[in-house]
Amino acid sequence: MLTNKQMEKFAELAVRVGANMQKDQEVVIRCDVQCADFAHLIAQKAYEFGAKFVHMEWLDEKLDRINMLNASKEALSDIPNYRTALWNYFIERKCCLISISAGDPNKYKGCDADKLSAYEIAFNIARNAFRQATMSNYLRWTIVSIPTPAWAQQIFPDDTAEAATDKLWNAIGHIMRLDQDDPTAAWRKHINTLVSRAEYMTNHNFEYIRMKNAAGTDLSVGLATDHVWIAAEEEGQDGIRFTANMPTEEVFTAPHNRKINGKVVNALPLVNNGNVIDNFSITFKDGKVTDFTAETGYEALKGLLESDEGVLSLGEIALIGKESPIAESGILFYNTLFDENASCHLAFGASYPTTVKNGNNMTAEQLAQHGMNQSIQHVDFMVGTKDIDIDGIGYDGKVTPLFRNGEWVI
Ligand code: ZN
Ligand code: ZN
């Protein structure tokens, strides 16, 4: 368990390093009702640093499950207008967004996959403008995570709810550097290291990234024309920097959605909407999925890959060394925010316009010309094993080793 002081430092990180809230700004906290205490602490901190007003978007995953089990597909797909109106209001007010992600990975376990994907498609369409406002950095945003008993017990199934929650708090406290004297200063230093790696990658302007390991991954990922590698810190459209994911260990950019070839095998389970998909492989030709297999969660993977046309290509390639504190913890978190920072990953679906030069000022057509992928989905899956070798290949064919045995060599 963290001390009160550490909890306050955590809330401060979310406000100052994460969303980098400015004085007189309105803030939206997106939070499950189970995590209300931490949301209130963040609200308090936000006011201490000059917030104008704090809005809460309460989530309720227990109700979500009850609805998924009992409501019809039609009712679930009918996303109420007031929700879209609320999201539009947040855009209008240029709020910054702090999401507390603390989901039960089994939230939709055993629910009808067809209903679930119908709901997910409708929800993503209704929320599209808001999602674009965050993905294009029109709004500054951040995600942090805290334990809930259900989540903790999924990770530590042999412990009581209380003991499991305690263990998870300890792990998160270490990963979030809350056990250091000055977590905010520790984060600034960490962010600088990642940012200089991203600059190295952008300056090399590789045409392809090639990944290979013993599990059977042999994949060549072309990079979007004029791509930019991003790490830790991004720039909002208003020029103010922020850190979208906390924790973050990744250096990432956009693949070229017509230049991906080969096969990739997952390194960690993919948890999508509470469904676990594992031991799967995906084959690409000229940027599109042409074949896939899955020993666990085949139907869920199939449902995901049927969402739209764009989900069949990739919107992100992210590199993370095996010495990151999350990877070193050896814990499978069943939570993308953590697991994606434990391992190199790819994402099915949309790319971030910010990962191509001047991307925020481009039309959808211009982005497409650069090979930027578009989709209503963006789902990360982990591919970085401890033995993975990764090379950057230049437009002149020159090969630059980037990873050997799962760790950066630059
Ligand atoms: Zn990522
Ligand atoms: Zn991603």
mmCIF file of C-alpha atoms and ligand atoms in Angstrom:
data_model
loop_
_atom_site.group_PDB
_atom_site.id
_atom_site.type_symbol
_atom_site.label_atom_id
_atom_site.label_comp_id
_atom_site.label_asym_id
_atom_site.label_seq_id
_atom_site.Cartn_x
_atom_site.Cartn_y
_atom_site.Cartn_z
ATOM 1 C CA MET A 1 0.000 0.000 0.000
ATOM 2 C CA LEU A 2 1.219 3.503 -0.741
ATOM 3 C CA THR A 3 1.463 6.222 1.887
ATOM 4 C CA ASN A 4 -0.871 9.210 1.674
ATOM 5 C CA LYS A 5 2.052 11.309 0.574
ATOM 6 C CA GLN A 6 2.860 8.895 -2.274
ATOM 7 C CA MET A 7 -0.791 8.938 -3.338
ATOM 8 C CA GLU A 8 -0.679 12.711 -3.471
ATOM 9 C CA LYS A 9 2.521 12.557 -5.551
ATOM 10 C CA PHE A 10 0.751 10.150 -7.882
ATOM 11 C CA ALA A 11 -2.198 12.526 -8.315
ATOM 12 C CA GLU A 12 0.243 15.373 -8.894
ATOM 13 C CA LEU A 13 2.028 13.367 -11.628
ATOM 14 C CA ALA A 14 -1.285 12.871 -13.444
ATOM 15 C CA VAL A 15 -2.099 16.585 -13.343
ATOM 16 C CA ARG A 16 1.346 18.106 -13.978
ATOM 17 C CA VAL A 17 3.444 15.606 -15.951
ATOM 18 C CA GLY A 18 0.562 13.663 -17.551
ATOM 19 C CA ALA A 19 -2.095 16.102 -18.761
ATOM 20 C CA ASN A 20 0.140 19.084 -17.967
ATOM 21 C CA MET A 21 -2.951 21.010 -16.960
ATOM 22 C CA GLN A 22 -2.653 24.772 -17.296
ATOM 23 C CA LYS A 23 -3.965 27.400 -14.956
ATOM 24 C CA ASP A 24 -7.677 28.182 -15.494
ATOM 25 C CA GLN A 25 -8.203 25.088 -17.596
ATOM 26 C CA GLU A 26 -11.208 22.776 -17.257
ATOM 27 C CA VAL A 27 -10.391 19.149 -16.516
ATOM 28 C CA VAL A 28 -12.283 15.950 -17.253
ATOM 29 C CA ILE A 29 -11.559 12.958 -15.032
ATOM 30 C CA ARG A 30 -12.756 9.698 -16.555
ATOM 31 C CA CYS A 31 -13.033 7.121 -13.826
ATOM 32 C CA ASP A 32 -14.853 3.993 -12.708
ATOM 33 C CA VAL A 33 -17.014 4.504 -9.628
ATOM 34 C CA GLN A 34 -14.805 2.014 -7.751
ATOM 35 C CA CYS A 35 -11.869 4.425 -7.995
ATOM 36 C CA ALA A 36 -13.764 7.484 -6.768
ATOM 37 C CA ASP A 37 -11.316 8.219 -3.916
ATOM 38 C CA PHE A 38 -8.357 8.567 -6.246
ATOM 39 C CA ALA A 39 -10.425 10.655 -8.688
ATOM 40 C CA HIS A 40 -11.294 13.022 -5.847
ATOM 41 C CA LEU A 41 -7.620 13.294 -4.906
ATOM 42 C CA ILE A 42 -6.778 14.218 -8.511
ATOM 43 C CA ALA A 43 -9.610 16.778 -8.517
ATOM 44 C CA GLN A 44 -8.195 18.325 -5.350
ATOM 45 C CA LYS A 45 -4.675 18.461 -6.838
ATOM 46 C CA ALA A 46 -6.022 19.971 -10.052
ATOM 47 C CA TYR A 47 -7.505 22.864 -8.072
ATOM 48 C CA GLU A 48 -4.252 23.267 -6.133
ATOM 49 C CA PHE A 49 -2.504 23.815 -9.456
ATOM 50 C CA GLY A 50 -5.112 26.261 -10.733
ATOM 51 C CA ALA A 51 -7.909 24.300 -12.462
ATOM 52 C CA LYS A 52 -10.983 26.315 -13.399
ATOM 53 C CA PHE A 53 -13.427 23.423 -13.038
ATOM 54 C CA VAL A 54 -13.265 19.637 -12.694
ATOM 55 C CA HIS A 55 -15.812 17.468 -14.554
ATOM 56 C CA MET A 56 -16.264 13.767 -13.824
ATOM 57 C CA GLU A 57 -17.145 11.216 -16.464
ATOM 58 C CA TRP A 58 -18.106 8.314 -14.211
ATOM 59 C CA LEU A 59 -17.763 4.824 -15.637
ATOM 60 C CA ASP A 60 -19.367 1.763 -14.094
ATOM 61 C CA GLU A 61 -17.942 -1.500 -15.322
ATOM 62 C CA LYS A 62 -20.250 -3.615 -13.174
ATOM 63 C CA LEU A 63 -23.263 -1.970 -14.790
ATOM 64 C CA ASP A 64 -21.616 -2.385 -18.217
ATOM 65 C CA ARG A 65 -21.495 -6.119 -17.612
ATOM 66 C CA ILE A 66 -25.091 -6.278 -16.388
ATOM 67 C CA ASN A 67 -26.159 -4.386 -19.508
ATOM 68 C CA MET A 68 -24.098 -6.606 -21.812
ATOM 69 C CA LEU A 69 -25.655 -9.730 -20.322
ATOM 70 C CA ASN A 70 -29.247 -8.481 -20.330
ATOM 71 C CA ALA A 71 -29.862 -5.803 -22.958
ATOM 72 C CA SER A 72 -30.551 -6.611 -26.618
ATOM 73 C CA LYS A 73 -27.980 -6.053 -29.355
ATOM 74 C CA GLU A 74 -30.173 -3.225 -30.701
ATOM 75 C CA ALA A 75 -30.408 -1.482 -27.321
ATOM 76 C CA LEU A 76 -26.661 -1.834 -26.733
ATOM 77 C CA SER A 77 -25.863 -0.393 -30.168
ATOM 78 C CA ASP A 78 -28.072 2.643 -29.549
ATOM 79 C CA ILE A 79 -25.564 4.944 -27.824
ATOM 80 C CA PRO A 80 -27.546 7.795 -26.195
ATOM 81 C CA ASN A 81 -27.147 11.249 -27.766
ATOM 82 C CA TYR A 82 -26.407 12.855 -24.435
ATOM 83 C CA ARG A 83 -23.109 11.027 -24.268
ATOM 84 C CA THR A 84 -21.988 12.419 -27.624
ATOM 85 C CA ALA A 85 -23.221 15.858 -26.532
ATOM 86 C CA LEU A 86 -21.084 15.615 -23.393
ATOM 87 C CA TRP A 87 -17.985 14.615 -25.361
ATOM 88 C CA ASN A 88 -18.590 17.515 -27.771
ATOM 89 C CA TYR A 89 -18.897 19.874 -24.824
ATOM 90 C CA PHE A 90 -15.504 18.727 -23.529
ATOM 91 C CA ILE A 91 -13.973 19.421 -26.961
ATOM 92 C CA GLU A 92 -15.589 22.866 -27.117
ATOM 93 C CA ARG A 93 -14.225 23.761 -23.699
ATOM 94 C CA LYS A 94 -10.736 22.470 -24.594
ATOM 95 C CA CYS A 95 -10.663 20.444 -21.411
ATOM 96 C CA CYS A 96 -7.673 18.307 -20.616
ATOM 97 C CA LEU A 97 -8.522 14.688 -19.937
ATOM 98 C CA ILE A 98 -7.245 12.446 -17.145
ATOM 99 C CA SER A 99 -8.380 8.833 -17.527
ATOM 100 C CA ILE A 100 -8.047 6.403 -14.663
ATOM 101 C CA SER A 101 -7.873 2.977 -16.229
ATOM 102 C CA ALA A 102 -8.529 0.253 -13.702
ATOM 103 C CA GLY A 103 -10.582 -2.205 -15.639
ATOM 104 C CA ASP A 104 -11.488 -5.733 -14.652
ATOM 105 C CA PRO A 105 -9.977 -7.709 -17.538
ATOM 106 C CA ASN A 106 -12.849 -10.180 -17.234
ATOM 107 C CA LYS A 107 -15.499 -7.522 -17.411
ATOM 108 C CA TYR A 108 -17.173 -9.077 -20.457
ATOM 109 C CA LYS A 109 -16.087 -12.655 -19.905
ATOM 110 C CA GLY A 110 -18.629 -15.065 -21.317
ATOM 111 C CA CYS A 111 -20.674 -12.307 -22.964
ATOM 112 C CA ASP A 112 -21.966 -12.754 -26.494
ATOM 113 C CA ALA A 113 -19.119 -11.825 -28.901
ATOM 114 C CA ASP A 114 -21.558 -10.640 -31.569
ATOM 115 C CA LYS A 115 -23.371 -8.281 -29.172
ATOM 116 C CA LEU A 116 -20.078 -7.057 -27.852
ATOM 117 C CA SER A 117 -18.622 -6.169 -31.234
ATOM 118 C CA ALA A 118 -21.910 -4.496 -32.310
ATOM 119 C CA TYR A 119 -21.801 -2.376 -29.156
ATOM 120 C CA GLU A 120 -18.132 -1.600 -29.608
ATOM 121 C CA ILE A 121 -18.597 -0.422 -33.192
ATOM 122 C CA ALA A 122 -21.560 1.803 -32.222
ATOM 123 C CA PHE A 123 -19.677 3.204 -29.233
ATOM 124 C CA ASN A 124 -16.562 3.994 -31.253
ATOM 125 C CA ILE A 125 -18.618 5.752 -33.929
ATOM 126 C CA ALA A 126 -20.464 7.837 -31.309
ATOM 127 C CA ARG A 127 -17.207 8.738 -29.603
ATOM 128 C CA ASN A 128 -15.235 9.278 -32.797
ATOM 129 C CA ALA A 129 -14.997 13.092 -32.678
ATOM 130 C CA PHE A 130 -13.783 12.990 -29.097
ATOM 131 C CA ARG A 131 -11.292 10.251 -29.844
ATOM 132 C CA GLN A 132 -9.957 12.253 -32.800
ATOM 133 C CA ALA A 133 -9.652 15.305 -30.565
ATOM 134 C CA THR A 134 -7.378 13.337 -28.254
ATOM 135 C CA MET A 135 -5.540 11.310 -30.914
ATOM 136 C CA SER A 136 -4.673 14.487 -32.835
ATOM 137 C CA ASN A 137 -3.623 16.201 -29.569
ATOM 138 C CA TYR A 138 -6.267 18.902 -29.954
ATOM 139 C CA LEU A 139 -6.958 18.074 -26.314
ATOM 140 C CA ARG A 140 -4.146 17.152 -23.952
ATOM 141 C CA TRP A 141 -4.766 13.852 -22.230
ATOM 142 C CA THR A 142 -3.242 11.224 -20.001
ATOM 143 C CA ILE A 143 -4.018 7.764 -18.665
ATOM 144 C CA VAL A 144 -2.974 6.434 -15.254
ATOM 145 C CA SER A 145 -3.952 3.202 -13.537
ATOM 146 C CA ILE A 146 -4.732 2.131 -9.991
ATOM 147 C CA PRO A 147 -5.602 -1.308 -8.581
ATOM 148 C CA THR A 148 -9.112 -2.627 -8.101
ATOM 149 C CA PRO A 149 -9.642 -5.943 -6.254
ATOM 150 C CA ALA A 150 -10.947 -7.748 -9.364
ATOM 151 C CA TRP A 151 -7.990 -6.627 -11.443
ATOM 152 C CA ALA A 152 -5.481 -7.456 -8.690
ATOM 153 C CA GLN A 153 -6.881 -10.949 -8.248
ATOM 154 C CA GLN A 154 -6.660 -11.662 -11.934
ATOM 155 C CA ILE A 155 -2.921 -10.969 -11.673
ATOM 156 C CA PHE A 156 -2.394 -12.705 -8.302
ATOM 157 C CA PRO A 157 -5.109 -15.389 -8.255
ATOM 158 C CA ASP A 158 -3.718 -17.217 -5.200
ATOM 159 C CA ASP A 159 -4.011 -14.182 -2.923
ATOM 160 C CA THR A 160 -6.961 -12.734 -1.040
ATOM 161 C CA ALA A 161 -8.442 -9.615 -2.616
ATOM 162 C CA GLU A 162 -6.719 -7.488 -0.016
ATOM 163 C CA ALA A 163 -3.284 -9.069 -0.354
ATOM 164 C CA ALA A 164 -3.504 -9.011 -4.149
ATOM 165 C CA THR A 165 -4.477 -5.337 -4.167
ATOM 166 C CA ASP A 166 -1.549 -4.577 -1.885
ATOM 167 C CA LYS A 167 0.893 -6.379 -4.170
ATOM 168 C CA LEU A 168 -0.430 -4.529 -7.182
ATOM 169 C CA TRP A 169 -0.116 -1.171 -5.407
ATOM 170 C CA ASN A 170 3.521 -1.986 -4.624
ATOM 171 C CA ALA A 171 4.238 -2.917 -8.238
ATOM 172 C CA ILE A 172 2.558 0.222 -9.563
ATOM 173 C CA GLY A 173 4.277 2.402 -6.955
ATOM 174 C CA HIS A 174 7.678 1.185 -8.176
ATOM 175 C CA ILE A 175 6.825 1.442 -11.870
ATOM 176 C CA MET A 176 5.459 4.968 -11.343
ATOM 177 C CA ARG A 177 8.679 5.866 -9.469
ATOM 178 C CA LEU A 178 6.610 6.856 -6.408
ATOM 179 C CA ASP A 179 9.250 5.185 -4.218
ATOM 180 C CA GLN A 180 11.766 7.840 -5.291
ATOM 181 C CA ASP A 181 12.290 11.101 -3.393
ATOM 182 C CA ASP A 182 11.012 13.313 -6.154
ATOM 183 C CA PRO A 183 8.812 11.343 -8.577
ATOM 184 C CA THR A 184 8.200 14.392 -10.760
ATOM 185 C CA ALA A 185 11.956 14.956 -11.245
ATOM 186 C CA ALA A 186 12.516 11.211 -11.854
ATOM 187 C CA TRP A 187 9.876 11.304 -14.565
ATOM 188 C CA ARG A 188 11.405 14.336 -16.263
ATOM 189 C CA LYS A 189 14.760 12.495 -16.487
ATOM 190 C CA HIS A 190 13.168 9.303 -17.824
ATOM 191 C CA ILE A 191 11.216 11.293 -20.411
ATOM 192 C CA ASN A 192 14.444 12.933 -21.683
ATOM 193 C CA THR A 193 16.096 9.528 -22.273
ATOM 194 C CA LEU A 194 13.158 8.302 -24.313
ATOM 195 C CA VAL A 195 12.862 11.532 -26.286
ATOM 196 C CA SER A 196 16.528 11.345 -27.392
ATOM 197 C CA ARG A 197 16.023 7.778 -28.669
ATOM 198 C CA ALA A 198 13.009 8.939 -30.661
ATOM 199 C CA GLU A 199 15.106 11.729 -32.192
ATOM 200 C CA TYR A 200 17.755 9.200 -33.237
ATOM 201 C CA MET A 201 15.096 7.090 -34.961
ATOM 202 C CA THR A 202 13.453 10.047 -36.717
ATOM 203 C CA ASN A 203 16.808 11.337 -37.963
ATOM 204 C CA HIS A 204 17.634 7.952 -39.529
ATOM 205 C CA ASN A 205 14.362 7.972 -41.493
ATOM 206 C CA PHE A 206 14.276 4.178 -41.935
ATOM 207 C CA GLU A 207 12.169 2.762 -44.768
ATOM 208 C CA TYR A 208 11.537 -0.537 -42.968
ATOM 209 C CA ILE A 209 11.788 -2.037 -39.510
ATOM 210 C CA ARG A 210 12.496 -5.774 -39.559
ATOM 211 C CA MET A 211 11.667 -8.007 -36.563
ATOM 212 C CA LYS A 212 12.752 -11.603 -36.061
ATOM 213 C CA ASN A 213 12.616 -14.114 -33.212
ATOM 214 C CA ALA A 214 12.601 -17.826 -32.461
ATOM 215 C CA ALA A 215 8.809 -17.944 -31.943
ATOM 216 C CA GLY A 216 8.317 -17.468 -35.676
ATOM 217 C CA THR A 217 8.065 -13.725 -36.091
ATOM 218 C CA ASP A 218 9.659 -12.591 -39.335
ATOM 219 C CA LEU A 219 8.046 -9.325 -40.209
ATOM 220 C CA SER A 220 8.997 -6.342 -42.284
ATOM 221 C CA VAL A 221 7.103 -3.188 -41.351
ATOM 222 C CA GLY A 222 7.385 -0.294 -43.808
ATOM 223 C CA LEU A 223 7.164 3.111 -42.174
ATOM 224 C CA ALA A 224 4.829 5.917 -43.244
ATOM 225 C CA THR A 225 6.344 8.514 -45.568
ATOM 226 C CA ASP A 226 7.694 11.434 -43.487
ATOM 227 C CA HIS A 227 7.029 9.518 -40.261
ATOM 228 C CA VAL A 228 8.136 10.865 -36.894
ATOM 229 C CA TRP A 229 9.082 8.682 -33.905
ATOM 230 C CA ILE A 230 7.469 9.826 -30.698
ATOM 231 C CA ALA A 231 8.269 8.999 -27.104
ATOM 232 C CA ALA A 232 6.981 9.925 -23.670
ATOM 233 C CA GLU A 233 6.133 13.465 -24.477
ATOM 234 C CA GLU A 234 3.909 14.879 -27.160
ATOM 235 C CA GLU A 235 3.018 18.369 -28.178
ATOM 236 C CA GLY A 236 -0.576 19.509 -27.990
ATOM 237 C CA GLN A 237 -1.930 21.527 -30.903
ATOM 238 C CA ASP A 238 -1.588 24.529 -28.617
ATOM 239 C CA GLY A 239 2.169 23.874 -28.362
ATOM 240 C CA ILE A 240 2.043 22.654 -24.752
ATOM 241 C CA ARG A 241 3.810 19.350 -24.080
ATOM 242 C CA PHE A 242 2.237 16.463 -22.165
ATOM 243 C CA THR A 243 2.706 12.749 -21.411
ATOM 244 C CA ALA A 244 -0.221 10.719 -22.665
ATOM 245 C CA ASN A 245 0.563 7.380 -21.048
ATOM 246 C CA MET A 246 1.853 6.978 -17.514
ATOM 247 C CA PRO A 247 3.754 4.758 -17.244
ATOM 248 C CA THR A 248 5.392 4.984 -20.645
ATOM 249 C CA GLU A 249 8.494 3.244 -21.940
ATOM 250 C CA GLU A 250 7.789 3.204 -25.666
ATOM 251 C CA VAL A 251 9.248 4.863 -28.755
ATOM 252 C CA PHE A 252 6.673 4.615 -31.544
ATOM 253 C CA THR A 253 5.639 5.676 -35.026
ATOM 254 C CA ALA A 254 3.239 4.810 -37.860
ATOM 255 C CA PRO A 255 3.680 1.888 -40.234
ATOM 256 C CA HIS A 256 3.017 2.369 -43.946
ATOM 257 C CA ASN A 257 -0.260 0.542 -44.439
ATOM 258 C CA ARG A 258 0.670 -0.847 -47.867
ATOM 259 C CA LYS A 259 4.217 -1.966 -46.966
ATOM 260 C CA ILE A 260 3.879 -4.663 -44.275
ATOM 261 C CA ASN A 261 4.928 -8.197 -45.161
ATOM 262 C CA GLY A 262 5.556 -11.416 -43.294
ATOM 263 C CA LYS A 263 4.319 -13.098 -40.160
ATOM 264 C CA VAL A 264 4.156 -11.977 -36.551
ATOM 265 C CA VAL A 265 3.502 -14.116 -33.458
ATOM 266 C CA ASN A 266 2.220 -12.539 -30.233
ATOM 267 C CA ALA A 267 4.480 -12.389 -27.163
ATOM 268 C CA LEU A 268 1.813 -11.689 -24.508
ATOM 269 C CA PRO A 269 -1.952 -12.300 -24.457
ATOM 270 C CA LEU A 270 -4.110 -9.614 -26.027
ATOM 271 C CA VAL A 271 -6.977 -8.628 -23.743
ATOM 272 C CA ASN A 272 -9.658 -6.941 -25.822
ATOM 273 C CA ASN A 273 -12.965 -6.049 -24.175
ATOM 274 C CA GLY A 274 -12.358 -8.602 -21.492
ATOM 275 C CA ASN A 275 -11.647 -11.388 -23.974
ATOM 276 C CA VAL A 276 -8.235 -13.004 -23.801
ATOM 277 C CA ILE A 277 -6.685 -13.788 -27.192
ATOM 278 C CA ASP A 278 -3.465 -15.783 -27.034
ATOM 279 C CA ASN A 279 -1.000 -17.874 -29.016
ATOM 280 C CA PHE A 280 -1.972 -16.133 -32.187
ATOM 281 C CA SER A 281 -0.196 -15.278 -35.411
ATOM 282 C CA ILE A 282 -0.984 -12.758 -38.107
ATOM 283 C CA THR A 283 0.241 -12.855 -41.697
ATOM 284 C CA PHE A 284 0.466 -9.688 -43.795
ATOM 285 C CA LYS A 285 0.886 -9.100 -47.482
ATOM 286 C CA ASP A 286 1.286 -5.588 -48.922
ATOM 287 C CA GLY A 287 0.009 -4.106 -45.665
ATOM 288 C CA LYS A 288 -3.100 -6.249 -45.185
ATOM 289 C CA VAL A 289 -3.885 -9.216 -42.954
ATOM 290 C CA THR A 290 -4.219 -12.224 -45.246
ATOM 291 C CA ASP A 291 -4.342 -14.957 -42.602
ATOM 292 C CA PHE A 292 -4.543 -15.399 -38.836
ATOM 293 C CA THR A 293 -4.569 -18.192 -36.274
ATOM 294 C CA ALA A 294 -5.344 -18.185 -32.529
ATOM 295 C CA GLU A 295 -5.277 -21.029 -30.015
ATOM 296 C CA THR A 296 -7.241 -18.957 -27.477
ATOM 297 C CA GLY A 297 -9.951 -16.422 -28.341
ATOM 298 C CA TYR A 298 -10.157 -17.131 -32.079
ATOM 299 C CA GLU A 299 -13.745 -15.804 -32.280
ATOM 300 C CA ALA A 300 -12.827 -12.615 -30.428
ATOM 301 C CA LEU A 301 -9.898 -12.030 -32.795
ATOM 302 C CA LYS A 302 -12.117 -12.720 -35.777
ATOM 303 C CA GLY A 303 -14.727 -10.252 -34.437
ATOM 304 C CA LEU A 304 -12.066 -7.610 -33.952
ATOM 305 C CA LEU A 305 -10.704 -8.102 -37.481
ATOM 306 C CA GLU A 306 -14.195 -7.706 -38.919
ATOM 307 C CA SER A 307 -14.759 -4.233 -37.386
ATOM 308 C CA ASP A 308 -13.900 -2.367 -40.578
ATOM 309 C CA GLU A 309 -11.458 -2.329 -43.499
ATOM 310 C CA GLY A 310 -8.724 -0.411 -41.669
ATOM 311 C CA VAL A 311 -8.431 -2.857 -38.783
ATOM 312 C CA LEU A 312 -6.772 -5.276 -41.220
ATOM 313 C CA SER A 313 -3.668 -3.113 -41.307
ATOM 314 C CA LEU A 314 -1.423 -1.538 -38.672
ATOM 315 C CA GLY A 315 -1.471 1.948 -37.139
ATOM 316 C CA GLU A 316 1.468 1.736 -34.745
ATOM 317 C CA ILE A 317 4.862 0.153 -34.239
ATOM 318 C CA ALA A 318 6.381 0.676 -30.797
ATOM 319 C CA LEU A 319 9.796 -0.362 -29.452
ATOM 320 C CA ILE A 320 10.500 -1.117 -25.782
ATOM 321 C CA GLY A 321 13.573 -2.753 -24.275
ATOM 322 C CA LYS A 322 13.266 -5.753 -21.951
ATOM 323 C CA GLU A 323 15.008 -3.770 -19.185
ATOM 324 C CA SER A 324 12.041 -1.424 -18.685
ATOM 325 C CA PRO A 325 10.768 -1.619 -15.048
ATOM 326 C CA ILE A 326 7.513 -3.090 -16.288
ATOM 327 C CA ALA A 327 9.219 -5.834 -18.276
ATOM 328 C CA GLU A 328 11.567 -6.477 -15.344
ATOM 329 C CA SER A 329 8.648 -6.845 -12.922
ATOM 330 C CA GLY A 330 7.746 -9.986 -14.877
ATOM 331 C CA ILE A 331 4.078 -9.357 -14.118
ATOM 332 C CA LEU A 332 1.409 -9.849 -16.755
ATOM 333 C CA PHE A 333 -0.964 -7.013 -15.902
ATOM 334 C CA TYR A 334 -3.866 -7.862 -18.230
ATOM 335 C CA ASN A 335 -3.992 -4.112 -18.822
ATOM 336 C CA THR A 336 -2.739 -2.583 -22.058
ATOM 337 C CA LEU A 337 -1.319 0.502 -20.370
ATOM 338 C CA PHE A 338 1.174 -1.680 -18.512
ATOM 339 C CA ASP A 339 1.581 -4.662 -20.792
ATOM 340 C CA GLU A 340 2.186 -2.534 -23.869
ATOM 341 C CA ASN A 341 5.056 -0.931 -21.998
ATOM 342 C CA ALA A 342 6.559 -4.304 -21.211
ATOM 343 C CA SER A 343 7.062 -5.295 -24.785
ATOM 344 C CA CYS A 344 7.479 -4.087 -28.357
ATOM 345 C CA HIS A 345 4.039 -3.906 -29.918
ATOM 346 C CA LEU A 346 2.013 -3.264 -33.014
ATOM 347 C CA ALA A 347 -1.548 -1.949 -33.212
ATOM 348 C CA PHE A 348 -4.359 -3.049 -35.472
ATOM 349 C CA GLY A 349 -6.265 -0.057 -36.823
ATOM 350 C CA ALA A 350 -5.827 3.703 -36.742
ATOM 351 C CA SER A 351 -2.501 5.490 -36.710
ATOM 352 C CA TYR A 352 -1.878 8.712 -34.817
ATOM 353 C CA PRO A 353 -1.773 11.730 -37.179
ATOM 354 C CA THR A 354 0.989 13.104 -34.938
ATOM 355 C CA THR A 355 3.348 10.323 -36.095
ATOM 356 C CA VAL A 356 3.796 11.927 -39.518
ATOM 357 C CA LYS A 357 5.294 15.394 -40.133
ATOM 358 C CA ASN A 358 2.569 18.036 -40.218
ATOM 359 C CA GLY A 359 -0.027 15.257 -39.862
ATOM 360 C CA ASN A 360 -2.491 17.369 -37.917
ATOM 361 C CA ASN A 361 -2.872 19.715 -40.866
ATOM 362 C CA MET A 362 -3.424 16.952 -43.423
ATOM 363 C CA THR A 363 -6.738 15.801 -44.851
ATOM 364 C CA ALA A 364 -7.705 12.149 -44.529
ATOM 365 C CA GLU A 365 -6.666 11.724 -48.178
ATOM 366 C CA GLN A 366 -3.235 13.220 -47.635
ATOM 367 C CA LEU A 367 -2.692 11.021 -44.599
ATOM 368 C CA ALA A 368 -3.687 7.983 -46.657
ATOM 369 C CA GLN A 369 -1.157 8.940 -49.351
ATOM 370 C CA HIS A 370 1.565 8.818 -46.702
ATOM 371 C CA GLY A 371 0.473 5.296 -45.779
ATOM 372 C CA MET A 372 -1.272 6.357 -42.577
ATOM 373 C CA ASN A 373 -3.908 3.823 -41.610
ATOM 374 C CA GLN A 374 -7.478 4.765 -40.679
ATOM 375 C CA SER A 375 -9.965 2.709 -38.696
ATOM 376 C CA ILE A 376 -12.467 2.987 -35.867
ATOM 377 C CA GLN A 377 -10.170 0.622 -33.931
ATOM 378 C CA HIS A 378 -6.758 0.993 -32.347
ATOM 379 C CA VAL A 379 -5.817 -2.217 -30.552
ATOM 380 C CA ASP A 380 -2.261 -2.906 -29.394
ATOM 381 C CA PHE A 381 -0.781 -6.384 -29.308
ATOM 382 C CA MET A 382 2.580 -7.387 -27.911
ATOM 383 C CA VAL A 383 5.261 -8.937 -30.086
ATOM 384 C CA GLY A 384 8.547 -8.199 -28.283
ATOM 385 C CA THR A 385 10.039 -11.385 -26.893
ATOM 386 C CA LYS A 386 13.277 -11.495 -24.858
ATOM 387 C CA ASP A 387 15.138 -12.782 -27.918
ATOM 388 C CA ILE A 388 13.785 -10.390 -30.523
ATOM 389 C CA ASP A 389 16.234 -8.804 -32.967
ATOM 390 C CA ILE A 390 15.198 -5.610 -34.687
ATOM 391 C CA ASP A 391 16.908 -3.749 -37.516
ATOM 392 C CA GLY A 392 16.213 -0.468 -39.229
ATOM 393 C CA ILE A 393 16.589 -0.560 -43.016
ATOM 394 C CA GLY A 394 17.320 2.715 -44.811
ATOM 395 C CA TYR A 395 16.049 3.766 -48.237
ATOM 396 C CA ASP A 396 19.594 2.982 -49.463
ATOM 397 C CA GLY A 397 19.309 -0.576 -48.083
ATOM 398 C CA LYS A 398 21.715 0.068 -45.192
ATOM 399 C CA VAL A 399 20.934 -2.091 -42.135
ATOM 400 C CA THR A 400 21.217 -0.539 -38.655
ATOM 401 C CA PRO A 401 20.888 -2.908 -35.657
ATOM 402 C CA LEU A 402 18.405 -1.460 -33.154
ATOM 403 C CA PHE A 403 17.663 -4.394 -30.819
ATOM 404 C CA ARG A 404 19.636 -7.533 -29.987
ATOM 405 C CA ASN A 405 18.065 -10.113 -27.682
ATOM 406 C CA GLY A 406 15.175 -7.890 -26.714
ATOM 407 C CA GLU A 407 17.111 -4.767 -25.731
ATOM 408 C CA TRP A 408 18.107 -1.511 -27.416
ATOM 409 C CA VAL A 409 21.647 -1.426 -28.791
ATOM 410 C CA ILE A 410 21.645 2.246 -29.761
HETATM 411 ZN ZN ZN B 1 1.973 2.056 -28.027
HETATM 412 ZN ZN ZN B 2 -1.224 1.899 -29.268
#
